[in-house]
Amino acid sequence: MKVLRSFFGSQTAAAILAVNIIFAPLTVAASENGEDGISYDQVASEEEQVKAQEVGVEGMFPVYGTDVKDGVYEVRVESSSSMFRVESASLTVHDGEMKAVLTMGGTGYLRLYMGTGVEAAKSDVSEYIEYQENSEGRHTYEIPVEALDIPIDCAAFSRNREKWYDRQILFEAESLPEEAVLVELPDYEALKQEAKERRIEALRAEKETSEETNEPGGKTESMVKGPALIEMEDGEYAIEVELSGGSGRSTISSPAGLIVRDGLAWARVQWSSSNYDYMIVGNEKYFPVNEEGYSTFEIPILMFNEPVQVIADTTAMSTPHEVEYALTFYGDRVMSKDETPQAAAQKVVYMVFVIVAVCGLVSFINKKKRNGRR
């Protein structure tokens, strides 16, 4: 009897051990999920995601499929992330319903979900939108479009990270042909200008408050990098500068203005656009020194002959976007401001103007002499 008990006891223990071994992975997997059963290890955390930019601008209103004529249109798409760039999009409108085919700028995402990353993680795979490859090898996605001119949640699953990343996209109604839209659209330029003015005022107020109070999070002097020392007499010169980063569409004038104050180097940089409302250099914000024309800033030169990371905020899109650039100021290429190509061109213009004026005067005198002889 004792032998039987010993036998059955050992068999029971073995069975329990086997069950524990078999179901142990399930227990571990369940522990990685949240209380709601979602596998959060497939959702990128806030720290893993690049800071999202807002899409749209205050004053926009939704434009639905019933507000657009049936047809197929090329449409601009704004994205909340530079990591999720829509290269082109084709919008199809039929019987009040809209859908779009997005052609992406890269191949880093395997599928999309119309919603947030958390919603994607708990959804069935049948709800995912898989990519299709076009003739050029680009990833394309066909997605439903709820409305134009409103932010739309769109989670993207990263090929490399194997996680869902939260994105927002906005289809711009103003990019459609005028006759295609059946409702009156707002004045987008006015909306952008108003938003820009509000933003600049808020930033100026924030800067002034930080400087006055030195509150936590404010830009104290110890956090701000100052301009580099330069062994030149105070005055205005010119210096060659190189810009890198960004989309490559914007440029800055080179040579840039070089201003020496108390032996410290400052630069006056002019962009090829009027859409920049501030720059961040050495943890400090700088605002344009001009109100009209191309955006121009006076910023400190933190070092020479080495790329310095800066941020420039552009309002060229429907909402402001901070773009990272690098500026390299060449300390061995400093010149008098009169030696710059711009100054030389200006001198040529003046000379041409003088020559034309002199020729006109000579012609007038000769004509008067001829008339006098008659």
Short mmCIF file of N, CA and C in Angstrom, two decimals, residues 209-349:
data_model
loop_
_atom_site.label_atom_id
_atom_site.label_comp_id
_atom_site.label_asym_id
_atom_site.label_seq_id
_atom_site.Cartn_x
_atom_site.Cartn_y
_atom_site.Cartn_z
N THR A 209 9.16 86.10 -18.84
CA THR A 209 8.86 85.57 -17.51
C THR A 209 10.02 84.72 -17.00
N SER A 210 10.58 83.89 -17.88
CA SER A 210 11.70 83.03 -17.48
C SER A 210 12.91 83.84 -17.08
N GLU A 211 13.16 84.92 -17.84
CA GLU A 211 14.32 85.75 -17.52
C GLU A 211 14.14 86.51 -16.21
N GLU A 212 12.90 86.91 -15.92
CA GLU A 212 12.63 87.69 -14.71
C GLU A 212 12.62 86.83 -13.46
N THR A 213 12.05 85.65 -13.56
CA THR A 213 11.84 84.82 -12.37
C THR A 213 12.85 83.69 -12.22
N ASN A 214 13.49 83.28 -13.37
CA ASN A 214 14.38 82.11 -13.33
C ASN A 214 13.69 80.91 -12.70
N GLU A 215 12.42 80.70 -13.07
CA GLU A 215 11.66 79.57 -12.53
C GLU A 215 12.27 78.27 -13.03
N PRO A 216 12.00 77.16 -12.32
CA PRO A 216 12.48 75.87 -12.82
C PRO A 216 11.95 75.64 -14.22
N GLY A 217 12.82 75.24 -15.11
CA GLY A 217 12.42 75.04 -16.49
C GLY A 217 12.71 76.25 -17.34
N GLY A 218 12.99 77.40 -16.71
CA GLY A 218 13.33 78.60 -17.44
C GLY A 218 14.77 78.53 -17.90
N LYS A 219 15.14 79.45 -18.81
CA LYS A 219 16.49 79.43 -19.36
C LYS A 219 17.39 80.32 -18.51
N THR A 220 18.08 79.77 -17.53
CA THR A 220 18.99 80.56 -16.70
C THR A 220 20.29 80.76 -17.45
N GLU A 221 21.10 81.71 -16.96
CA GLU A 221 22.34 82.03 -17.65
C GLU A 221 23.28 80.85 -17.71
N SER A 222 23.22 79.99 -16.69
CA SER A 222 24.13 78.84 -16.66
C SER A 222 23.78 77.82 -17.74
N MET A 223 22.49 77.85 -18.20
CA MET A 223 22.07 76.90 -19.21
C MET A 223 22.34 77.42 -20.62
N VAL A 224 22.49 78.73 -20.78
CA VAL A 224 22.61 79.34 -22.08
C VAL A 224 24.07 79.46 -22.48
N LYS A 225 24.41 78.95 -23.64
CA LYS A 225 25.77 79.06 -24.14
C LYS A 225 25.91 80.42 -24.81
N GLY A 226 27.02 81.10 -24.52
CA GLY A 226 27.23 82.43 -25.07
C GLY A 226 28.06 82.41 -26.33
N PRO A 227 28.18 83.57 -26.98
CA PRO A 227 28.97 83.66 -28.21
C PRO A 227 30.44 83.43 -27.95
N ALA A 228 31.14 82.96 -28.99
CA ALA A 228 32.57 82.67 -28.88
C ALA A 228 33.39 83.96 -28.91
N LEU A 229 34.57 83.89 -28.31
CA LEU A 229 35.50 85.02 -28.36
C LEU A 229 36.14 85.08 -29.74
N ILE A 230 36.40 86.31 -30.21
CA ILE A 230 37.06 86.48 -31.51
C ILE A 230 38.01 87.67 -31.40
N GLU A 231 39.24 87.49 -31.88
CA GLU A 231 40.26 88.53 -31.76
C GLU A 231 40.16 89.50 -32.93
N MET A 232 39.12 90.31 -32.90
CA MET A 232 38.90 91.32 -33.92
C MET A 232 38.33 92.56 -33.26
N GLU A 233 38.55 93.71 -33.88
CA GLU A 233 37.97 94.93 -33.35
C GLU A 233 36.46 94.89 -33.52
N ASP A 234 35.77 95.52 -32.58
CA ASP A 234 34.31 95.57 -32.68
C ASP A 234 33.92 96.22 -34.01
N GLY A 235 32.88 95.66 -34.60
CA GLY A 235 32.41 96.19 -35.88
C GLY A 235 31.64 95.13 -36.63
N GLU A 236 31.33 95.43 -37.90
CA GLU A 236 30.57 94.51 -38.74
C GLU A 236 31.45 93.99 -39.87
N TYR A 237 31.40 92.66 -40.04
CA TYR A 237 32.18 91.99 -41.06
C TYR A 237 31.26 90.99 -41.77
N ALA A 238 31.85 90.04 -42.46
CA ALA A 238 31.10 88.96 -43.09
C ALA A 238 31.85 87.66 -42.87
N ILE A 239 31.11 86.55 -42.85
CA ILE A 239 31.74 85.26 -42.60
C ILE A 239 31.00 84.19 -43.41
N GLU A 240 31.76 83.28 -43.99
CA GLU A 240 31.14 82.20 -44.75
C GLU A 240 30.51 81.19 -43.77
N VAL A 241 29.32 80.72 -44.13
CA VAL A 241 28.58 79.80 -43.28
C VAL A 241 27.97 78.71 -44.14
N GLU A 242 27.89 77.52 -43.59
CA GLU A 242 27.32 76.37 -44.30
C GLU A 242 26.15 75.81 -43.50
N LEU A 243 25.05 75.51 -44.18
CA LEU A 243 23.85 74.96 -43.56
C LEU A 243 23.68 73.51 -43.96
N SER A 244 23.33 72.65 -43.01
CA SER A 244 23.00 71.26 -43.31
C SER A 244 21.81 70.85 -42.46
N GLY A 245 21.18 69.75 -42.85
CA GLY A 245 20.00 69.27 -42.12
C GLY A 245 18.72 69.77 -42.74
N GLY A 246 17.61 69.44 -42.09
CA GLY A 246 16.31 69.82 -42.62
C GLY A 246 15.97 69.04 -43.88
N SER A 247 15.01 69.55 -44.64
CA SER A 247 14.57 68.87 -45.86
C SER A 247 15.45 69.20 -47.05
N GLY A 248 16.31 70.21 -46.92
CA GLY A 248 17.14 70.63 -48.03
C GLY A 248 16.50 71.70 -48.89
N ARG A 249 15.25 72.06 -48.59
CA ARG A 249 14.56 73.07 -49.40
C ARG A 249 14.96 74.48 -49.01
N SER A 250 15.24 74.71 -47.74
CA SER A 250 15.60 76.05 -47.28
C SER A 250 17.11 76.23 -47.29
N THR A 251 17.53 77.45 -47.52
CA THR A 251 18.95 77.78 -47.49
C THR A 251 19.13 79.07 -46.69
N ILE A 252 20.38 79.41 -46.41
CA ILE A 252 20.69 80.71 -45.80
C ILE A 252 21.73 81.39 -46.66
N SER A 253 21.74 82.71 -46.61
CA SER A 253 22.70 83.47 -47.40
C SER A 253 24.10 83.30 -46.84
N SER A 254 25.06 83.11 -47.73
CA SER A 254 26.46 83.04 -47.32
C SER A 254 27.28 83.87 -48.30
N PRO A 255 28.14 84.74 -47.80
CA PRO A 255 28.50 84.96 -46.40
C PRO A 255 27.35 85.56 -45.60
N ALA A 256 27.39 85.29 -44.30
CA ALA A 256 26.44 85.89 -43.37
C ALA A 256 27.11 87.10 -42.73
N GLY A 257 26.29 87.94 -42.13
CA GLY A 257 26.87 89.08 -41.42
C GLY A 257 27.56 88.62 -40.14
N LEU A 258 28.71 89.18 -39.86
CA LEU A 258 29.44 88.90 -38.63
C LEU A 258 29.50 90.19 -37.82
N ILE A 259 29.00 90.14 -36.62
CA ILE A 259 28.97 91.31 -35.74
C ILE A 259 29.86 91.02 -34.53
N VAL A 260 30.85 91.86 -34.31
CA VAL A 260 31.74 91.68 -33.16
C VAL A 260 31.39 92.75 -32.13
N ARG A 261 30.97 92.31 -30.96
CA ARG A 261 30.65 93.22 -29.86
C ARG A 261 31.44 92.79 -28.63
N ASP A 262 32.24 93.69 -28.11
CA ASP A 262 33.05 93.39 -26.92
C ASP A 262 33.87 92.12 -27.09
N GLY A 263 34.36 91.91 -28.31
CA GLY A 263 35.19 90.74 -28.57
C GLY A 263 34.43 89.45 -28.70
N LEU A 264 33.09 89.51 -28.77
CA LEU A 264 32.26 88.31 -28.91
C LEU A 264 31.63 88.28 -30.30
N ALA A 265 31.45 87.06 -30.84
CA ALA A 265 31.01 86.90 -32.22
C ALA A 265 29.51 86.60 -32.31
N TRP A 266 28.83 87.41 -33.11
CA TRP A 266 27.42 87.21 -33.41
C TRP A 266 27.26 87.13 -34.92
N ALA A 267 26.23 86.43 -35.36
CA ALA A 267 25.98 86.32 -36.80
C ALA A 267 24.58 86.84 -37.13
N ARG A 268 24.48 87.47 -38.28
CA ARG A 268 23.17 87.86 -38.81
C ARG A 268 22.89 86.94 -39.99
N VAL A 269 21.98 85.98 -39.78
CA VAL A 269 21.69 84.98 -40.82
C VAL A 269 20.34 85.27 -41.44
N GLN A 270 20.32 85.15 -42.75
CA GLN A 270 19.08 85.39 -43.50
C GLN A 270 18.66 84.11 -44.21
N TRP A 271 17.42 83.66 -43.95
CA TRP A 271 16.89 82.46 -44.57
C TRP A 271 16.33 82.76 -45.95
N SER A 272 16.10 81.72 -46.71
CA SER A 272 15.52 81.88 -48.05
C SER A 272 14.00 81.87 -48.00
N SER A 273 13.46 82.05 -46.79
CA SER A 273 12.01 82.01 -46.59
C SER A 273 11.64 83.05 -45.54
N SER A 274 10.40 83.51 -45.59
CA SER A 274 9.91 84.45 -44.58
C SER A 274 9.08 83.74 -43.52
N ASN A 275 9.15 82.41 -43.50
CA ASN A 275 8.25 81.62 -42.65
C ASN A 275 8.86 81.16 -41.32
N TYR A 276 10.06 81.63 -40.98
CA TYR A 276 10.67 81.22 -39.72
C TYR A 276 10.35 82.26 -38.64
N ASP A 277 9.76 81.80 -37.53
CA ASP A 277 9.34 82.74 -36.49
C ASP A 277 10.25 82.75 -35.27
N TYR A 278 11.12 81.76 -35.12
CA TYR A 278 12.15 81.83 -34.08
C TYR A 278 13.21 80.78 -34.35
N MET A 279 14.37 80.98 -33.72
CA MET A 279 15.45 80.00 -33.75
C MET A 279 15.85 79.70 -32.31
N ILE A 280 16.35 78.49 -32.07
CA ILE A 280 16.88 78.11 -30.77
C ILE A 280 18.36 77.80 -30.96
N VAL A 281 19.21 78.56 -30.28
CA VAL A 281 20.66 78.38 -30.36
C VAL A 281 21.20 78.37 -28.93
N GLY A 282 21.89 77.32 -28.56
CA GLY A 282 22.44 77.24 -27.21
C GLY A 282 21.37 77.32 -26.13
N ASN A 283 20.24 76.68 -26.35
CA ASN A 283 19.12 76.63 -25.40
C ASN A 283 18.40 77.96 -25.23
N GLU A 284 18.65 78.91 -26.12
CA GLU A 284 18.01 80.21 -26.04
C GLU A 284 17.22 80.47 -27.32
N LYS A 285 16.04 81.10 -27.16
CA LYS A 285 15.21 81.45 -28.32
C LYS A 285 15.59 82.84 -28.83
N TYR A 286 15.62 82.96 -30.16
CA TYR A 286 15.88 84.25 -30.82
C TYR A 286 14.79 84.50 -31.85
N PHE A 287 14.33 85.75 -31.90
CA PHE A 287 13.25 86.11 -32.79
C PHE A 287 13.78 86.94 -33.95
N PRO A 288 13.02 87.02 -35.06
CA PRO A 288 13.50 87.79 -36.22
C PRO A 288 13.77 89.25 -35.87
N VAL A 289 14.77 89.81 -36.54
CA VAL A 289 15.08 91.22 -36.33
C VAL A 289 14.40 92.08 -37.39
N ASN A 290 13.66 91.44 -38.30
CA ASN A 290 12.94 92.18 -39.33
C ASN A 290 11.47 91.76 -39.33
N GLU A 291 10.62 92.63 -39.83
CA GLU A 291 9.18 92.34 -39.89
C GLU A 291 8.73 91.97 -41.30
N GLU A 292 9.49 92.36 -42.32
CA GLU A 292 9.15 92.05 -43.70
C GLU A 292 10.34 91.40 -44.38
N GLY A 293 10.05 90.70 -45.48
CA GLY A 293 11.12 90.04 -46.22
C GLY A 293 11.52 88.72 -45.61
N TYR A 294 12.66 88.17 -46.07
CA TYR A 294 13.13 86.89 -45.60
C TYR A 294 13.48 86.95 -44.11
N SER A 295 13.17 85.89 -43.38
CA SER A 295 13.42 85.84 -41.94
C SER A 295 14.91 86.00 -41.66
N THR A 296 15.23 86.99 -40.82
CA THR A 296 16.62 87.29 -40.49
C THR A 296 16.78 87.31 -38.96
N PHE A 297 17.84 86.66 -38.49
CA PHE A 297 18.07 86.54 -37.04
C PHE A 297 19.50 86.96 -36.70
N GLU A 298 19.65 87.52 -35.53
CA GLU A 298 20.98 87.73 -34.96
C GLU A 298 21.17 86.70 -33.86
N ILE A 299 22.14 85.81 -34.07
CA ILE A 299 22.36 84.69 -33.15
C ILE A 299 23.83 84.63 -32.76
N PRO A 300 24.14 84.05 -31.60
CA PRO A 300 25.56 83.91 -31.22
C PRO A 300 26.24 82.83 -32.03
N ILE A 301 27.49 83.06 -32.36
CA ILE A 301 28.32 82.01 -32.97
C ILE A 301 28.99 81.28 -31.80
N LEU A 302 28.53 80.08 -31.51
CA LEU A 302 29.01 79.36 -30.33
C LEU A 302 30.43 78.83 -30.52
N MET A 303 30.78 78.48 -31.77
CA MET A 303 32.14 78.01 -32.06
C MET A 303 32.38 78.15 -33.55
N PHE A 304 33.66 78.12 -33.92
CA PHE A 304 34.03 78.25 -35.33
C PHE A 304 34.49 76.89 -35.87
N ASN A 305 34.27 76.71 -37.17
CA ASN A 305 34.78 75.55 -37.92
C ASN A 305 34.22 74.21 -37.46
N GLU A 306 33.18 74.23 -36.65
CA GLU A 306 32.52 73.00 -36.21
C GLU A 306 31.01 73.17 -36.35
N PRO A 307 30.28 72.11 -36.78
CA PRO A 307 28.82 72.23 -36.90
C PRO A 307 28.18 72.46 -35.53
N VAL A 308 27.30 73.41 -35.47
CA VAL A 308 26.55 73.71 -34.25
C VAL A 308 25.08 73.41 -34.50
N GLN A 309 24.48 72.58 -33.65
CA GLN A 309 23.08 72.22 -33.82
C GLN A 309 22.19 73.39 -33.42
N VAL A 310 21.25 73.73 -34.29
CA VAL A 310 20.28 74.77 -34.01
C VAL A 310 18.90 74.26 -34.41
N ILE A 311 17.88 74.94 -33.93
CA ILE A 311 16.50 74.62 -34.30
C ILE A 311 15.86 75.87 -34.87
N ALA A 312 15.16 75.72 -35.98
CA ALA A 312 14.43 76.83 -36.57
C ALA A 312 12.97 76.41 -36.71
N ASP A 313 12.07 77.25 -36.24
CA ASP A 313 10.65 76.95 -36.27
C ASP A 313 10.03 77.59 -37.50
N THR A 314 9.43 76.75 -38.35
CA THR A 314 8.83 77.24 -39.59
C THR A 314 7.32 77.17 -39.53
N THR A 315 6.68 78.18 -40.10
CA THR A 315 5.22 78.21 -40.18
C THR A 315 4.77 77.98 -41.62
N ALA A 316 5.64 77.43 -42.45
CA ALA A 316 5.29 77.20 -43.85
C ALA A 316 4.18 76.19 -43.99
N MET A 317 4.11 75.23 -43.04
CA MET A 317 3.03 74.26 -43.04
C MET A 317 1.86 74.83 -42.24
N SER A 318 0.78 74.09 -42.17
CA SER A 318 -0.42 74.63 -41.52
C SER A 318 -0.20 74.91 -40.05
N THR A 319 0.71 74.20 -39.42
CA THR A 319 1.06 74.49 -38.03
C THR A 319 2.57 74.61 -37.92
N PRO A 320 3.08 75.36 -36.93
CA PRO A 320 4.53 75.52 -36.78
C PRO A 320 5.23 74.18 -36.56
N HIS A 321 6.39 74.02 -37.16
CA HIS A 321 7.21 72.82 -36.99
C HIS A 321 8.63 73.23 -36.65
N GLU A 322 9.20 72.65 -35.62
CA GLU A 322 10.60 72.86 -35.30
C GLU A 322 11.45 71.90 -36.13
N VAL A 323 12.43 72.45 -36.84
CA VAL A 323 13.29 71.65 -37.71
C VAL A 323 14.73 71.80 -37.23
N GLU A 324 15.44 70.69 -37.16
CA GLU A 324 16.83 70.70 -36.69
C GLU A 324 17.78 70.94 -37.87
N TYR A 325 18.73 71.85 -37.67
CA TYR A 325 19.75 72.15 -38.66
C TYR A 325 21.11 72.16 -37.98
N ALA A 326 22.15 72.28 -38.79
CA ALA A 326 23.51 72.50 -38.26
C ALA A 326 24.12 73.65 -39.05
N LEU A 327 24.74 74.59 -38.33
CA LEU A 327 25.41 75.72 -38.95
C LEU A 327 26.91 75.62 -38.66
N THR A 328 27.71 75.79 -39.70
CA THR A 328 29.16 75.81 -39.54
C THR A 328 29.68 77.17 -39.99
N PHE A 329 30.23 77.92 -39.05
CA PHE A 329 30.82 79.23 -39.35
C PHE A 329 32.33 79.04 -39.49
N TYR A 330 32.89 79.48 -40.63
CA TYR A 330 34.31 79.25 -40.92
C TYR A 330 35.12 80.47 -40.46
N GLY A 331 35.84 80.29 -39.35
CA GLY A 331 36.61 81.39 -38.77
C GLY A 331 37.75 81.86 -39.63
N ASP A 332 38.21 81.03 -40.59
CA ASP A 332 39.30 81.43 -41.47
C ASP A 332 38.78 82.06 -42.76
N ARG A 333 37.47 82.28 -42.82
CA ARG A 333 36.88 82.88 -44.02
C ARG A 333 36.07 84.12 -43.64
N VAL A 334 36.71 84.97 -42.87
CA VAL A 334 36.10 86.24 -42.47
C VAL A 334 36.58 87.32 -43.42
N MET A 335 35.70 88.20 -43.80
CA MET A 335 36.04 89.25 -44.75
C MET A 335 35.34 90.54 -44.36
N SER A 336 35.79 91.62 -44.97
CA SER A 336 35.10 92.90 -44.79
C SER A 336 33.71 92.78 -45.41
N LYS A 337 32.74 93.44 -44.85
CA LYS A 337 31.39 93.36 -45.40
C LYS A 337 31.33 93.98 -46.80
N ASP A 338 32.32 94.82 -47.14
CA ASP A 338 32.37 95.41 -48.48
C ASP A 338 32.90 94.44 -49.52
N GLU A 339 33.49 93.31 -49.06
CA GLU A 339 34.07 92.34 -49.99
C GLU A 339 33.11 91.22 -50.35
N THR A 340 31.93 91.21 -49.76
CA THR A 340 31.00 90.11 -50.01
C THR A 340 30.45 90.20 -51.42
N PRO A 341 30.02 89.05 -51.99
CA PRO A 341 29.40 89.07 -53.32
C PRO A 341 28.19 90.00 -53.38
N GLN A 342 27.42 90.05 -52.26
CA GLN A 342 26.26 90.93 -52.24
C GLN A 342 26.68 92.38 -52.37
N ALA A 343 27.75 92.74 -51.62
CA ALA A 343 28.23 94.12 -51.70
C ALA A 343 28.77 94.44 -53.09
N ALA A 344 29.49 93.46 -53.68
CA ALA A 344 30.02 93.67 -55.03
C ALA A 344 28.89 93.85 -56.04
N ALA A 345 27.86 93.03 -55.91
CA ALA A 345 26.71 93.14 -56.81
C ALA A 345 26.02 94.49 -56.64
N GLN A 346 25.94 94.93 -55.38
CA GLN A 346 25.32 96.22 -55.11
C GLN A 346 26.13 97.35 -55.75
N LYS A 347 27.46 97.25 -55.68
CA LYS A 347 28.32 98.24 -56.31
C LYS A 347 28.10 98.28 -57.82
N VAL A 348 27.96 97.08 -58.43
CA VAL A 348 27.72 97.01 -59.87
C VAL A 348 26.42 97.71 -60.22
N VAL A 349 25.39 97.46 -59.40
CA VAL A 349 24.10 98.10 -59.64
C VAL A 349 24.23 99.62 -59.56
#
